[in-house]
PDB file of C-alpha atoms in Angstrom:
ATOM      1  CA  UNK A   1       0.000   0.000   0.000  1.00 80.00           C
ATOM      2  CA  UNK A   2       3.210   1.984  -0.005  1.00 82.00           C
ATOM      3  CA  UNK A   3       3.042   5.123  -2.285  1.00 83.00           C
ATOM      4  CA  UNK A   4      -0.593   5.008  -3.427  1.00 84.00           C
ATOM      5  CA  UNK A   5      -1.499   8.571  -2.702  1.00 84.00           C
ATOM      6  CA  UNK A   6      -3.798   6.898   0.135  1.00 84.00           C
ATOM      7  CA  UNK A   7      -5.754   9.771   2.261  1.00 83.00           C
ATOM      8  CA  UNK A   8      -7.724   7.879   4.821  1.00 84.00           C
ATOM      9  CA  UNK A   9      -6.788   4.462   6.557  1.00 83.00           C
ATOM     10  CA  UNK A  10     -10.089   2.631   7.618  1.00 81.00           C
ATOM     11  CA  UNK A  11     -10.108   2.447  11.309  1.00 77.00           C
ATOM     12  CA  UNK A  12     -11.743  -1.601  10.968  1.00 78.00           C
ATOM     13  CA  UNK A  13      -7.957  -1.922   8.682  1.00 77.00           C
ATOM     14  CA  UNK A  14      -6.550  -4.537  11.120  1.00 75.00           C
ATOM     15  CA  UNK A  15      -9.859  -6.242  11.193  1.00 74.00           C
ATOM     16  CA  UNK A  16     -10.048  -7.569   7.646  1.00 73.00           C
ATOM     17  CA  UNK A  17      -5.676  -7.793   7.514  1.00 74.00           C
ATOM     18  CA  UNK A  18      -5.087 -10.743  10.239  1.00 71.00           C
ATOM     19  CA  UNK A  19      -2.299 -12.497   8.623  1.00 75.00           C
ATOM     20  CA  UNK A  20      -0.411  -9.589   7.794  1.00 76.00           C
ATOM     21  CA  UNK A  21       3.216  -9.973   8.651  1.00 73.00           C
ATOM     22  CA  UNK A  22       4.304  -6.119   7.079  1.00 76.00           C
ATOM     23  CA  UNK A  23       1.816  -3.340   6.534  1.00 79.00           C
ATOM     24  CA  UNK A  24       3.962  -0.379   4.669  1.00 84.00           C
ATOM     25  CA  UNK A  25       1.924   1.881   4.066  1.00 85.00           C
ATOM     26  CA  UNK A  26       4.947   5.142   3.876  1.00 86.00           C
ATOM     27  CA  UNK A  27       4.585   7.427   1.123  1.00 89.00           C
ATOM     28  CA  UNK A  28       1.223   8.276   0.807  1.00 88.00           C
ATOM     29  CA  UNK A  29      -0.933  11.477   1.604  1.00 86.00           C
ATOM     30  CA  UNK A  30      -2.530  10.721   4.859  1.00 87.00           C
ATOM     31  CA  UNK A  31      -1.834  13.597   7.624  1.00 89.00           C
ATOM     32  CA  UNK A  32      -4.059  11.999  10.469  1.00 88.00           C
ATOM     33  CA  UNK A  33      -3.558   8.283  12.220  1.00 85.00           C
ATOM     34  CA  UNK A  34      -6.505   7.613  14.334  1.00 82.00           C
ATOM     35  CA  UNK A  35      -5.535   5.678  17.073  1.00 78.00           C
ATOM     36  CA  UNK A  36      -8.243   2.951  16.798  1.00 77.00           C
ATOM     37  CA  UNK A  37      -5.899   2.026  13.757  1.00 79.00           C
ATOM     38  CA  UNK A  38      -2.454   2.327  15.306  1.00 78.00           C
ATOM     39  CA  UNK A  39      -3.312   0.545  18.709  1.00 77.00           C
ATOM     40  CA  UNK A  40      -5.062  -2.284  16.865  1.00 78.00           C
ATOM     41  CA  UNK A  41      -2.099  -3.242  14.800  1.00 76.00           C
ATOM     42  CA  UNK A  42      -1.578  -6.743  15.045  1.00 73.00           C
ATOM     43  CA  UNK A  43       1.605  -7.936  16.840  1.00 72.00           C
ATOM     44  CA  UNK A  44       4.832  -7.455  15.320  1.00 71.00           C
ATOM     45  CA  UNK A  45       6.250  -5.162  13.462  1.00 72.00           C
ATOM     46  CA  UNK A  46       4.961  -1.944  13.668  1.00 74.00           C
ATOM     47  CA  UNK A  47       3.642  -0.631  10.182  1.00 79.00           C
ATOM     48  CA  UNK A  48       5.615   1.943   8.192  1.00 83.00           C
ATOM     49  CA  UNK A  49       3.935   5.467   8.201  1.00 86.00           C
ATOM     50  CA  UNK A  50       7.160   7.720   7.468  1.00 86.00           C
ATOM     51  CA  UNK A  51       6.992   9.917   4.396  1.00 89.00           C
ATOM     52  CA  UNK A  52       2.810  11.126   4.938  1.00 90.00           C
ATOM     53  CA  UNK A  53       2.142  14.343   5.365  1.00 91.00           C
ATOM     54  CA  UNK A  54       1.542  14.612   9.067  1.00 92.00           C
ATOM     55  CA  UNK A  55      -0.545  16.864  10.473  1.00 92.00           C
ATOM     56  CA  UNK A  56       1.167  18.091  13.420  1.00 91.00           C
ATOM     57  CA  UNK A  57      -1.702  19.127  15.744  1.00 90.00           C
ATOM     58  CA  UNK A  58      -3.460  17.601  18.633  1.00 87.00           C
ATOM     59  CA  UNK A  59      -4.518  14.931  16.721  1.00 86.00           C
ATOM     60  CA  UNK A  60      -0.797  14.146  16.293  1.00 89.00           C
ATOM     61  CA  UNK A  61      -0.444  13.078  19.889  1.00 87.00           C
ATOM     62  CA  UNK A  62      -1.671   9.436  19.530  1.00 86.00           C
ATOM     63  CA  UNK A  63       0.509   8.942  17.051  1.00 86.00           C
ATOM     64  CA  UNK A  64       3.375   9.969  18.574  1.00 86.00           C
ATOM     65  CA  UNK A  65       2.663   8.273  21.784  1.00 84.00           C
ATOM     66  CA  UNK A  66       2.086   5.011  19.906  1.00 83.00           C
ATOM     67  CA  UNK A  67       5.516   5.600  18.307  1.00 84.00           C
ATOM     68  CA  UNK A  68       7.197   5.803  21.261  1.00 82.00           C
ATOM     69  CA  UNK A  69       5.589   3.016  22.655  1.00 80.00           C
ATOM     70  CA  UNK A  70       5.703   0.807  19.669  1.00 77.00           C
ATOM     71  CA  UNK A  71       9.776   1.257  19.986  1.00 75.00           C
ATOM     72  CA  UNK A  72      10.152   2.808  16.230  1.00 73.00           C
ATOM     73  CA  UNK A  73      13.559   4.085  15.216  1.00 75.00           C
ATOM     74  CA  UNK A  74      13.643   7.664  15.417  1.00 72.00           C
ATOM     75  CA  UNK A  75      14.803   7.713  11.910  1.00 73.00           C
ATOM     76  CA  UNK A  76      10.995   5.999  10.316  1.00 78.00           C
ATOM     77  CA  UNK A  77       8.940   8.524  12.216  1.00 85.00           C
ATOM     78  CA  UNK A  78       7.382  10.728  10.064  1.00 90.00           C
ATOM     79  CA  UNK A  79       7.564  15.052   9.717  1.00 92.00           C
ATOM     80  CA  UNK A  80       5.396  17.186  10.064  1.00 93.00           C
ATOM     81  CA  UNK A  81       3.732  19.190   6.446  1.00 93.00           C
ATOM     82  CA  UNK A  82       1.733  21.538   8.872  1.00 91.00           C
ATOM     83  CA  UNK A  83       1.369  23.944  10.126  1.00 91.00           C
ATOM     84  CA  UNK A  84       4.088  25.784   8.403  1.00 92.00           C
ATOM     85  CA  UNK A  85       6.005  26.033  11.597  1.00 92.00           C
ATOM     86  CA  UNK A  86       6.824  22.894  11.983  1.00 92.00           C
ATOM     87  CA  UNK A  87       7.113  21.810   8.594  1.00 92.00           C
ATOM     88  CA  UNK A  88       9.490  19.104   7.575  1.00 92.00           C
ATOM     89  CA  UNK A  89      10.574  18.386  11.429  1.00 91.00           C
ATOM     90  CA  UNK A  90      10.535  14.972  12.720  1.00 90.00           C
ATOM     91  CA  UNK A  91       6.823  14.664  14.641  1.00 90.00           C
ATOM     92  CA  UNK A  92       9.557  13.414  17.465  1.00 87.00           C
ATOM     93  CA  UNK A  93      11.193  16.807  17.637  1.00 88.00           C
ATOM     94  CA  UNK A  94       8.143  18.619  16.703  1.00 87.00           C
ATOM     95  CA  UNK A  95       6.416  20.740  20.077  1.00 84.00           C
ATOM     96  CA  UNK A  96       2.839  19.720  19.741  1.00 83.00           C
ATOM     97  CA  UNK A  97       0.238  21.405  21.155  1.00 79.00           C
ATOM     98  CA  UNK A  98      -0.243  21.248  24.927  1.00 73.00           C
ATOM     99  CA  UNK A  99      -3.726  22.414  25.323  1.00 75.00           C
ATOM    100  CA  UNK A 100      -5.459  19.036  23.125  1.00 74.00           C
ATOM    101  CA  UNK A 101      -9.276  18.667  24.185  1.00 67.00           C
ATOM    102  CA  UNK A 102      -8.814  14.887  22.834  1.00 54.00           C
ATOM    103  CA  UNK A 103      -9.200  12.032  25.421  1.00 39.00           C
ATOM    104  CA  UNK A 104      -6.625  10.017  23.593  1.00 42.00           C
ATOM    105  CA  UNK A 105      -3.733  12.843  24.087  1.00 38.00           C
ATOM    106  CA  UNK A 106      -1.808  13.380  27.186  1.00 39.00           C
ATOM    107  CA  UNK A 107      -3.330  15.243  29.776  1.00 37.00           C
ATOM    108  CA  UNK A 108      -3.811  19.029  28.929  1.00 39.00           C
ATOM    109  CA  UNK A 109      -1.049  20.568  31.235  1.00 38.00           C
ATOM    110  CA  UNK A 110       1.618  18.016  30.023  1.00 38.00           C
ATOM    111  CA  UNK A 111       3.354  19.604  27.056  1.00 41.00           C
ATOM    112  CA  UNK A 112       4.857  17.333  24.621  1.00 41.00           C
ATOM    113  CA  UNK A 113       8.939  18.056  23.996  1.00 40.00           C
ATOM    114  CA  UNK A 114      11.206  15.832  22.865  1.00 41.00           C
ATOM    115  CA  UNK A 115      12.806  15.908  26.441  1.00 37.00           C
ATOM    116  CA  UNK A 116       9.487  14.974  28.230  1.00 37.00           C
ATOM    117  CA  UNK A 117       9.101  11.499  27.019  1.00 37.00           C
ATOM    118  CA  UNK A 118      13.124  10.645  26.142  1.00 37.00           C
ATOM    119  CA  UNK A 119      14.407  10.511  29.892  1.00 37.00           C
ATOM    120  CA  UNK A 120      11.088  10.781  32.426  1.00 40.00           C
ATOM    121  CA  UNK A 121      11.821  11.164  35.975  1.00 41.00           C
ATOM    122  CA  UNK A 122      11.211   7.775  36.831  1.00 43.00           C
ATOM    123  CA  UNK A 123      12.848   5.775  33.980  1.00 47.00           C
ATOM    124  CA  UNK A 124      13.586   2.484  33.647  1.00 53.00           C
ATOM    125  CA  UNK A 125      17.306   3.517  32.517  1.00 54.00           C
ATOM    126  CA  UNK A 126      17.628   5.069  36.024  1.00 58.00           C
ATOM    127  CA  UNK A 127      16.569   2.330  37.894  1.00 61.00           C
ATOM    128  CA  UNK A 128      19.145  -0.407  35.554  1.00 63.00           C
ATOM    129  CA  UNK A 129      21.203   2.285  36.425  1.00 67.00           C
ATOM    130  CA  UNK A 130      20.875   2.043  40.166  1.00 69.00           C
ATOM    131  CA  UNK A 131      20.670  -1.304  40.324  1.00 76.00           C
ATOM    132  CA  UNK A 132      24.152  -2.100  38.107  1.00 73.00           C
ATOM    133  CA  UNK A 133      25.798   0.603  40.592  1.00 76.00           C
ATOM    134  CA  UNK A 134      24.419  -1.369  43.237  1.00 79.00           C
ATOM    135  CA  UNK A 135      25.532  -4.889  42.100  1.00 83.00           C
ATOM    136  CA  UNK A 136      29.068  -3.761  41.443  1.00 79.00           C
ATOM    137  CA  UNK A 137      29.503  -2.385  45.395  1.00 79.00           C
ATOM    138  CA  UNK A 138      28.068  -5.459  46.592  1.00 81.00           C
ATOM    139  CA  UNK A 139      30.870  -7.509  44.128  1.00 83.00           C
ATOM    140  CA  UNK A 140      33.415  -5.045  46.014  1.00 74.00           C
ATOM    141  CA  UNK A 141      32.099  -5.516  49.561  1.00 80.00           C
ATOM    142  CA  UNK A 142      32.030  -9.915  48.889  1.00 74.00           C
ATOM    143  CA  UNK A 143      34.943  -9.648  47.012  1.00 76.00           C
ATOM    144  CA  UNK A 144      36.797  -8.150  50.492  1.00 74.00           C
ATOM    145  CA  UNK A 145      35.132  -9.998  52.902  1.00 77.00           C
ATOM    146  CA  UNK A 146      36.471 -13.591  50.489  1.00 71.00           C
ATOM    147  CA  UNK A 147      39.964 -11.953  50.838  1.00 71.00           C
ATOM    148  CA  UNK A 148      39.815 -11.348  54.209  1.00 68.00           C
ATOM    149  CA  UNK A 149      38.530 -14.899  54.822  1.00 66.00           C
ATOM    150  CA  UNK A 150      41.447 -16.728  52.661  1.00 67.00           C
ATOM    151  CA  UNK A 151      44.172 -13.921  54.263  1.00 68.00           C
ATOM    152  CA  UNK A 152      42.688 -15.884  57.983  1.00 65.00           C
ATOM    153  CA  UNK A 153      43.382 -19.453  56.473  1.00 61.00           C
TER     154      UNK A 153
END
């Protein structure tokens, strides 16, 4: 479906497409993912979206979130073709709107940045983080006491 000057996906897409292994559907002219589509993706690979026209406004933020959560490589997500400000910027490094009335976007006083949702407060990376640092005194501290035991011998 790659390159077929597509518009619209049909939300039911991922109804009627169950043995689907690949959905590219890059290239094309749609500027809005509803999420109904993107969160009912069957598992595995995530379809290719990169190289529509995406609209970058509120109705942006599902998509993005379901980029981020669907582990993409920064380099297939898709830019933006409006508004004119953001033109041609990665929807990643794009600043959406803050203020979305949409239930499916992030709450209305988080604002999307490309720092908000690449190291959160309370990231996993932290806590590996923690817990390597932690493993490697407690390899120091057994590694001392096992010297001290065979120095008593």
């Amino acid at each position: 479906m790659s390159g077929n000057k597509i518009n619209t996906i049909p939300r039911q897409l991922f109804q009627h497409l169950k043995n689907i292994d690949i959905l590219e559907i890059q290239f094309n002219r749609t500027q809005i993912f509803h999420p109904h589509v993107l969160y009912s993706a069957p598992p595995g690979p995530a379809p290719a979206i990169y190289g529509n026209p995406i609209l970058c406004d509120c109705q942006a933020v599902p998509l993005l979130k379901w980029l981020i959560l669907s582990a993409m490589p920064l380099t297939t997500f898709p830019s933006c073709q409006s508004p004119e400000e953001l033109q041609n910027q990665s929807i990643y490094d794009a600043k959406l709107p803050k203020d979305c009335p949409y239930s499916t976007s992030v709450p209305a006083s988080t604002e999307i940045t490309p720092t908000s949702y690449r190291n959160p407060p309370n990231s996993d990376v932290t806590f590996m983080l923690m817990i390597g640092s932690l493993i490697v005194v407690l390899i120091c501290i057994f590694s001392k006491i096992f010297c001290l035991a065979c120095e008593a011998s």
